[in-house]
XYZ file of C-alpha atoms in Angstrom:
448
model
C -20.839 101.716 -12.266
C -21.817 101.431 -15.921
C -23.232 98.404 -17.639
C -21.123 96.057 -19.724
C -20.215 97.191 -23.285
C -21.366 95.069 -26.247
C -17.758 93.997 -26.695
C -17.330 93.064 -23.092
C -20.661 91.125 -23.243
C -19.498 89.171 -26.294
C -16.208 88.322 -24.868
C -17.806 87.183 -21.557
C -20.491 85.209 -23.309
C -17.673 83.317 -25.289
C -15.771 82.676 -21.958
C -18.968 81.597 -20.107
C -19.704 79.222 -23.073
C -16.395 77.462 -22.481
C -16.722 77.155 -18.680
C -17.263 73.668 -17.377
C -20.417 73.227 -15.380
C -18.608 73.120 -11.964
C -16.736 76.348 -12.834
C -19.937 78.014 -13.923
C -21.637 77.182 -10.640
C -18.823 78.545 -8.610
C -18.837 81.794 -10.487
C -22.437 82.031 -10.026
C -22.009 82.024 -6.376
C -18.934 84.482 -6.322
C -19.742 87.109 -8.803
C -22.800 88.542 -7.043
C -20.538 89.274 -4.082
C -18.589 91.771 -6.141
C -21.608 94.149 -6.348
C -22.350 96.716 -9.023
C -24.325 96.840 -12.305
C -21.708 94.744 -14.124
C -21.767 91.918 -11.581
C -25.580 91.819 -11.904
C -25.426 91.722 -15.669
C -22.762 89.060 -15.713
C -24.705 87.015 -13.151
C -27.771 87.195 -15.400
C -25.724 85.950 -18.353
C -24.477 83.059 -16.231
C -27.815 82.146 -15.124
C -29.145 82.165 -18.592
C -26.257 79.887 -19.680
C -26.958 77.509 -16.733
C -30.615 77.396 -17.644
C -29.641 76.670 -21.360
C -27.552 73.784 -20.201
C -30.170 72.251 -18.042
C -32.660 72.328 -20.897
C -30.040 70.871 -23.305
C -29.311 68.045 -20.725
C -33.048 67.328 -20.464
C -33.463 67.197 -24.300
C -30.368 65.222 -24.993
C -30.266 63.186 -21.776
C -30.218 59.673 -23.400
C -27.086 60.639 -25.385
C -25.215 62.999 -23.058
C -22.768 60.236 -21.776
C -21.673 59.788 -25.394
C -20.020 63.172 -25.368
C -17.454 62.317 -22.842
C -14.903 59.359 -22.644
C -15.541 56.553 -20.399
C -13.845 57.049 -17.070
C -12.729 53.387 -16.934
C -11.036 53.451 -20.345
C -13.120 50.663 -21.897
C -13.838 51.100 -25.517
C -17.127 52.777 -26.304
C -18.870 55.105 -28.820
C -18.060 58.793 -28.109
C -18.461 62.092 -29.920
C -16.239 65.188 -29.603
C -17.535 67.457 -26.694
C -17.575 70.579 -28.884
C -20.301 68.867 -31.079
C -22.951 69.037 -28.254
C -23.468 72.803 -27.932
C -23.366 73.175 -31.801
C -26.104 70.459 -32.040
C -28.142 72.132 -29.414
C -27.948 75.657 -30.896
C -28.911 74.332 -34.395
C -31.735 72.284 -33.131
C -33.550 74.890 -31.107
C -33.833 77.468 -33.942
C -37.634 78.088 -34.392
C -38.582 76.081 -31.220
C -37.479 78.728 -28.691
C -41.088 79.100 -27.333
C -41.150 75.520 -26.478
C -37.942 75.505 -24.443
C -39.499 76.473 -21.078
C -41.410 73.217 -21.218
C -38.156 71.398 -20.709
C -37.860 72.950 -17.184
C -40.318 70.359 -15.871
C -39.782 66.654 -15.970
C -43.122 65.513 -17.381
C -44.729 64.074 -20.511
C -44.808 67.422 -22.296
C -41.073 67.940 -21.545
C -40.432 64.387 -23.216
C -42.360 65.453 -26.286
C -40.425 68.654 -26.711
C -37.176 66.714 -26.192
C -38.078 64.106 -28.713
C -38.981 66.724 -31.208
C -35.670 68.468 -30.865
C -33.701 65.118 -31.202
C -35.583 64.507 -34.481
C -34.802 67.929 -35.653
C -31.113 67.539 -34.707
C -30.884 64.135 -36.611
C -32.065 65.924 -39.682
C -29.645 68.736 -39.255
C -26.740 66.222 -38.778
C -27.644 64.762 -42.202
C -28.477 68.003 -44.029
C -25.788 70.302 -42.683
C -23.014 68.290 -41.097
C -20.455 71.087 -41.284
C -22.702 73.145 -38.887
C -22.429 70.430 -36.299
C -19.144 68.784 -36.931
C -16.531 71.149 -38.626
C -14.193 69.337 -40.984
C -11.141 70.150 -38.784
C -12.707 68.604 -35.682
C -11.427 65.015 -35.255
C -11.324 64.473 -39.102
C -10.301 60.855 -38.757
C -13.571 59.846 -37.138
C -15.912 62.555 -38.646
C -17.688 60.588 -41.335
C -18.478 57.593 -39.199
C -19.220 59.872 -36.168
C -21.760 61.726 -38.157
C -23.515 58.659 -39.287
C -23.531 57.294 -35.784
C -24.682 60.486 -34.203
C -27.696 60.675 -36.546
C -28.476 57.081 -35.807
C -28.310 57.754 -32.065
C -30.567 60.767 -32.380
C -33.028 58.699 -34.325
C -33.208 56.212 -31.271
C -33.305 59.086 -28.732
C -37.019 58.695 -27.873
C -36.595 54.897 -27.342
C -33.292 55.473 -25.532
C -34.990 57.977 -23.183
C -37.369 55.199 -21.962
C -34.430 52.615 -21.965
C -32.245 54.711 -19.841
C -35.051 55.046 -17.186
C -35.712 51.371 -17.075
C -31.835 50.505 -16.997
C -31.625 50.187 -13.222
C -34.311 47.565 -13.201
C -32.689 45.543 -15.846
C -29.361 45.578 -13.773
C -31.216 44.215 -10.854
C -30.467 40.715 -9.595
C -33.761 39.336 -10.988
C -33.276 41.193 -14.269
C -36.485 43.474 -14.141
C -38.787 43.241 -17.047
C -36.779 41.395 -19.628
C -39.723 41.559 -22.131
C -39.473 45.265 -22.120
C -35.856 45.120 -22.913
C -36.336 42.865 -25.810
C -39.174 44.901 -27.191
C -36.951 47.996 -26.843
C -34.315 46.309 -29.003
C -36.811 45.038 -31.475
C -38.285 48.573 -31.908
C -34.641 49.910 -32.325
C -33.940 47.329 -34.986
C -37.020 48.358 -36.797
C -35.712 51.985 -37.130
C -32.273 50.883 -38.431
C -30.692 47.478 -39.211
C -28.045 48.037 -36.655
C -30.478 49.779 -34.317
C -30.347 47.075 -31.509
C -26.568 47.161 -31.295
C -26.670 50.999 -31.246
C -29.203 50.980 -28.565
C -27.081 48.753 -26.446
C -24.200 51.138 -27.184
C -26.214 53.995 -25.750
C -27.214 52.008 -22.703
C -23.536 51.040 -22.180
C -22.522 54.747 -22.053
C -24.762 55.160 -19.051
C -23.020 52.401 -17.118
C -20.142 53.504 -14.934
C -19.346 49.795 -14.373
C -18.667 48.506 -17.911
C -18.951 44.733 -16.985
C -22.596 45.384 -16.163
C -23.314 45.558 -19.902
C -23.016 41.844 -19.734
C -26.237 41.657 -17.857
C -27.947 43.560 -20.528
C -26.420 41.671 -23.444
C -27.216 38.197 -22.046
C -30.865 39.056 -21.311
C -31.644 40.082 -24.877
C -32.502 36.500 -25.632
C -32.450 33.109 -23.991
C -29.587 32.001 -26.208
C -27.440 34.993 -25.463
C -25.895 33.450 -22.417
C -24.077 30.865 -24.450
C -20.622 31.994 -25.698
C -21.003 30.093 -29.029
C -24.136 32.192 -29.643
C -22.666 35.534 -28.681
C -19.541 35.068 -30.636
C -21.677 34.853 -33.922
C -23.977 37.698 -33.041
C -23.839 41.502 -33.528
C -23.497 41.773 -29.695
C -20.238 39.985 -29.590
C -18.170 43.180 -29.557
C -19.557 44.238 -26.211
C -18.194 41.077 -24.625
C -14.963 41.275 -26.487
C -14.414 44.870 -25.172
C -14.655 43.539 -21.612
C -12.296 40.766 -22.377
C -9.825 43.173 -23.970
C -10.184 45.557 -21.012
C -9.296 42.813 -18.550
C -6.172 41.984 -20.691
C -5.208 45.638 -20.588
C -5.799 46.059 -16.986
C -3.902 42.851 -16.157
C -0.953 44.091 -18.047
C -1.142 47.486 -16.297
C -1.187 45.720 -12.951
C 1.722 43.666 -13.910
C 3.794 46.718 -14.429
C 3.659 47.622 -10.622
C 6.745 49.430 -9.622
C 7.408 49.979 -5.876
C 9.243 53.211 -6.624
C 5.873 54.731 -7.301
C 5.105 54.449 -3.595
C 1.558 53.898 -2.165
C -0.060 55.600 -5.055
C 1.362 52.720 -7.216
C -0.230 50.362 -4.852
C -3.578 52.039 -5.116
C -3.455 52.189 -8.950
C -2.485 48.431 -9.177
C -5.052 47.378 -6.716
C -7.704 49.358 -8.711
C -6.755 47.448 -11.864
C -6.836 44.079 -10.013
C -10.239 44.860 -8.516
C -11.734 45.797 -11.802
C -10.307 42.758 -13.493
C -11.588 40.554 -10.606
C -15.104 41.993 -10.808
C -15.105 41.758 -14.664
C -13.962 38.112 -14.638
C -16.619 37.309 -11.952
C -19.327 39.092 -14.194
C -18.144 36.941 -17.140
C -18.443 33.728 -15.024
C -21.921 34.599 -13.885
C -23.329 35.801 -17.108
C -21.895 33.587 -19.696
C -22.198 29.811 -20.322
C -18.580 29.515 -21.792
C -17.511 27.030 -24.310
C -14.199 25.412 -23.078
C -12.820 25.698 -26.690
C -14.131 29.175 -27.223
C -11.903 32.218 -27.947
C -13.184 34.225 -24.887
C -12.836 31.173 -22.593
C -9.220 30.810 -23.583
C -8.534 34.459 -23.091
C -10.368 34.552 -19.727
C -8.423 31.404 -18.601
C -5.103 32.939 -19.621
C -6.028 36.195 -17.733
C -6.775 34.386 -14.669
C -3.787 32.231 -14.727
C -1.567 35.332 -15.498
C -2.984 37.175 -12.522
C -2.601 34.291 -10.192
C 1.067 33.777 -11.295
C 1.621 37.521 -11.009
C 0.375 37.528 -7.337
C 2.393 34.625 -6.489
C 5.541 36.360 -7.775
C 4.644 39.591 -5.835
C 4.213 37.535 -2.476
C 7.886 36.133 -3.001
C 9.252 39.352 -3.850
C 7.630 41.224 -1.064
C 8.832 38.693 1.409
C 12.299 39.148 0.255
C 12.218 42.985 0.265
C 10.631 43.235 3.677
C 13.192 40.897 5.273
C 15.961 42.951 3.760
C 14.818 46.015 5.639
C 15.244 44.161 8.909
C 18.805 42.662 8.488
C 20.179 40.001 10.674
C 23.878 38.881 11.306
C 25.539 36.057 13.065
C 26.234 37.088 16.742
C 28.533 35.134 19.027
C 27.186 33.566 22.291
C 30.441 32.004 23.361
C 33.568 30.597 22.177
C 31.912 27.921 19.970
C 28.281 29.031 19.580
C 26.444 31.789 17.699
C 23.104 32.607 16.334
C 21.278 34.887 13.873
C 20.390 38.214 15.653
C 18.997 41.634 14.729
C 21.802 43.656 13.204
C 20.869 47.131 14.524
C 24.151 48.615 13.253
C 23.745 47.477 9.579
C 23.547 50.273 7.030
C 20.022 50.149 5.416
C 19.357 52.707 2.653
C 16.229 54.838 3.146
C 15.050 53.865 -0.406
C 15.218 50.259 0.524
C 13.176 50.786 3.658
C 10.519 52.697 1.641
C 10.468 49.914 -0.910
C 9.777 47.383 1.768
C 7.042 49.566 3.253
C 5.380 49.752 -0.425
C 5.710 45.949 -0.784
C 4.148 45.471 2.600
C 1.211 47.755 1.545
C 0.719 45.854 -1.577
C 0.766 42.445 0.321
C -1.766 43.719 2.699
C -4.061 44.980 -0.059
C -3.896 41.909 -2.035
C -6.220 40.010 0.322
C -9.356 40.187 -1.863
C -7.715 39.339 -5.222
C -5.439 36.648 -3.768
C -8.558 34.965 -2.439
C -10.244 35.085 -5.847
C -7.184 33.613 -7.615
C -6.366 30.845 -5.182
C -3.239 32.547 -3.599
C -4.717 33.762 -0.275
C -3.102 30.812 1.661
C 0.321 31.799 0.501
C -0.276 35.438 1.060
C -1.662 34.947 4.621
C 1.240 32.609 5.431
C 3.679 35.191 4.265
C 2.096 37.989 6.259
C 2.029 35.961 9.435
C 5.643 34.929 8.994
C 6.780 38.476 8.242
C 4.849 39.806 11.254
C 6.490 37.345 13.420
C 9.874 38.060 12.077
C 9.615 41.869 12.154
C 8.247 41.763 15.769
C 11.075 39.570 16.940
C 13.656 41.774 15.075
C 12.229 44.860 16.830
C 12.255 43.147 20.203
C 15.897 42.050 19.817
C 16.850 45.521 18.518
C 15.292 47.371 21.439
C 17.011 44.989 23.903
C 20.306 45.745 22.140
C 19.666 49.441 22.480
C 18.728 49.235 26.148
C 21.754 46.979 26.746
C 24.230 49.426 25.191
C 24.996 46.979 22.362
C 24.218 49.553 19.616
C 27.137 51.595 18.066
C 24.673 54.374 17.040
C 21.630 54.445 19.340
C 19.862 57.150 17.363
C 20.251 55.488 14.080
C 19.094 52.147 15.648
C 15.966 53.655 17.142
C 15.081 55.200 13.817
C 15.426 51.820 12.162
C 13.158 50.299 14.730
C 10.613 52.884 13.974
C 10.842 52.025 10.333
C 10.112 48.475 11.069
C 7.129 49.530 13.020
C 5.972 51.552 9.958
C 6.376 48.373 7.765
C 4.438 46.369 10.238
C 1.576 48.894 10.017
C 1.734 48.777 6.258
C 1.474 45.011 6.493
C -1.864 45.582 8.346
C -0.201 44.192 11.566
C -1.569 47.115 13.595
C -1.381 45.460 17.033
C 2.272 44.542 16.478
C 3.058 47.969 15.220
C 1.560 49.559 18.256
C 3.397 47.412 20.575
C 6.821 48.124 18.950
C 6.035 51.882 19.057
C 5.129 51.818 22.765
C 8.284 49.986 23.633
C 10.335 52.269 21.255
C 8.983 55.317 23.192
C 10.953 54.244 26.326
C 13.742 52.385 24.607
C 17.227 53.506 25.792
C 15.709 55.082 29.014
C 16.754 52.257 31.310
C 19.786 50.041 30.576
C 19.019 46.299 30.641
C 21.130 43.201 30.610
C 21.705 42.037 27.022
C 19.561 38.865 26.371
C 21.242 35.519 25.964
C 19.372 33.028 23.814
């Protein structure tokens, strides 16, 4: 088999360059299995690209998170992903002999990396079109170029800061003096260097509210809301507050038609908001009249009210899936009994199951916002109601009092599913065991 032609090599190089890292790694495992000279050459090209990316990651490691959007959706400084390979390609020109030093994580690698970052900063300022074409995100290009050059100026400091970041997030704060010196050095490089340095550190945090630990440790006064509201660091706290508001609104849009996926999404928003509010309480000494304090209080109250409404709605929806009707006991007496012959729409049953899932999942957030007593009481009441309903329905089936035995057994099984979603596992298993033998042996209908 012949080797790749120049045209094939160029086309494959372009494709490899666009491959995400995960796809490239998979291809590197699969292509050698094809065999032949072309596979060998293609594998060599992919290995070269993978090595190039590792070196790029080493050189630009403090800034890499800035080239991807935050997974949590919180506002943060970001640059278009296509800028990164352009920046690397331009910065290594003339420094190719030094690149193998980036393969080791040591002091020499740091020196080469810092040199490349300084070179890259100069190219961003002197030849911006090489790094950021005019047609790429034109609305943010000018500001983005200025921010990118500023971040590259700070890269040597940010490299040290990123390595110390886990210690600063520790419960005891690590060496706060080192953090303050880092920000002082950053401010000496540029007037807005301290805020930009925290922006870089922020990009390294998967949990956005943790930035509050960094912000409030920059000075002794930074824990006070009135200080932060007037400082250049205020925007970081404001972003968390805005994100809490956005997540609260997203959670408030819960629709049971979305099924259990909607429950998971709503719960994720609630947990994130709860954690963020907790971090705000821990890290800030809030002013009762401060803007943030008012917003945080409104968010808390809004979530508490929302959870309270959900509890009531869930109770009503779940009871509707286990209908009751007035049953005669004699000439002059009657009682409410399980209506096994009532028509219950499948969508209504699924809606009840989803509400049950949400009610069970609200345990943590409800405790945080003072609603756990109501939630627990509702769950216990519903557990008793559904268990009693299933018990009566099974007796009705066994006693021959059901007009459609198969439909009744199906409905009892649905009630067991709702019990399981409600986290009433023991009750659900009991109902299912009894359901397994229901109808096998006729029994005398119960009389209350």
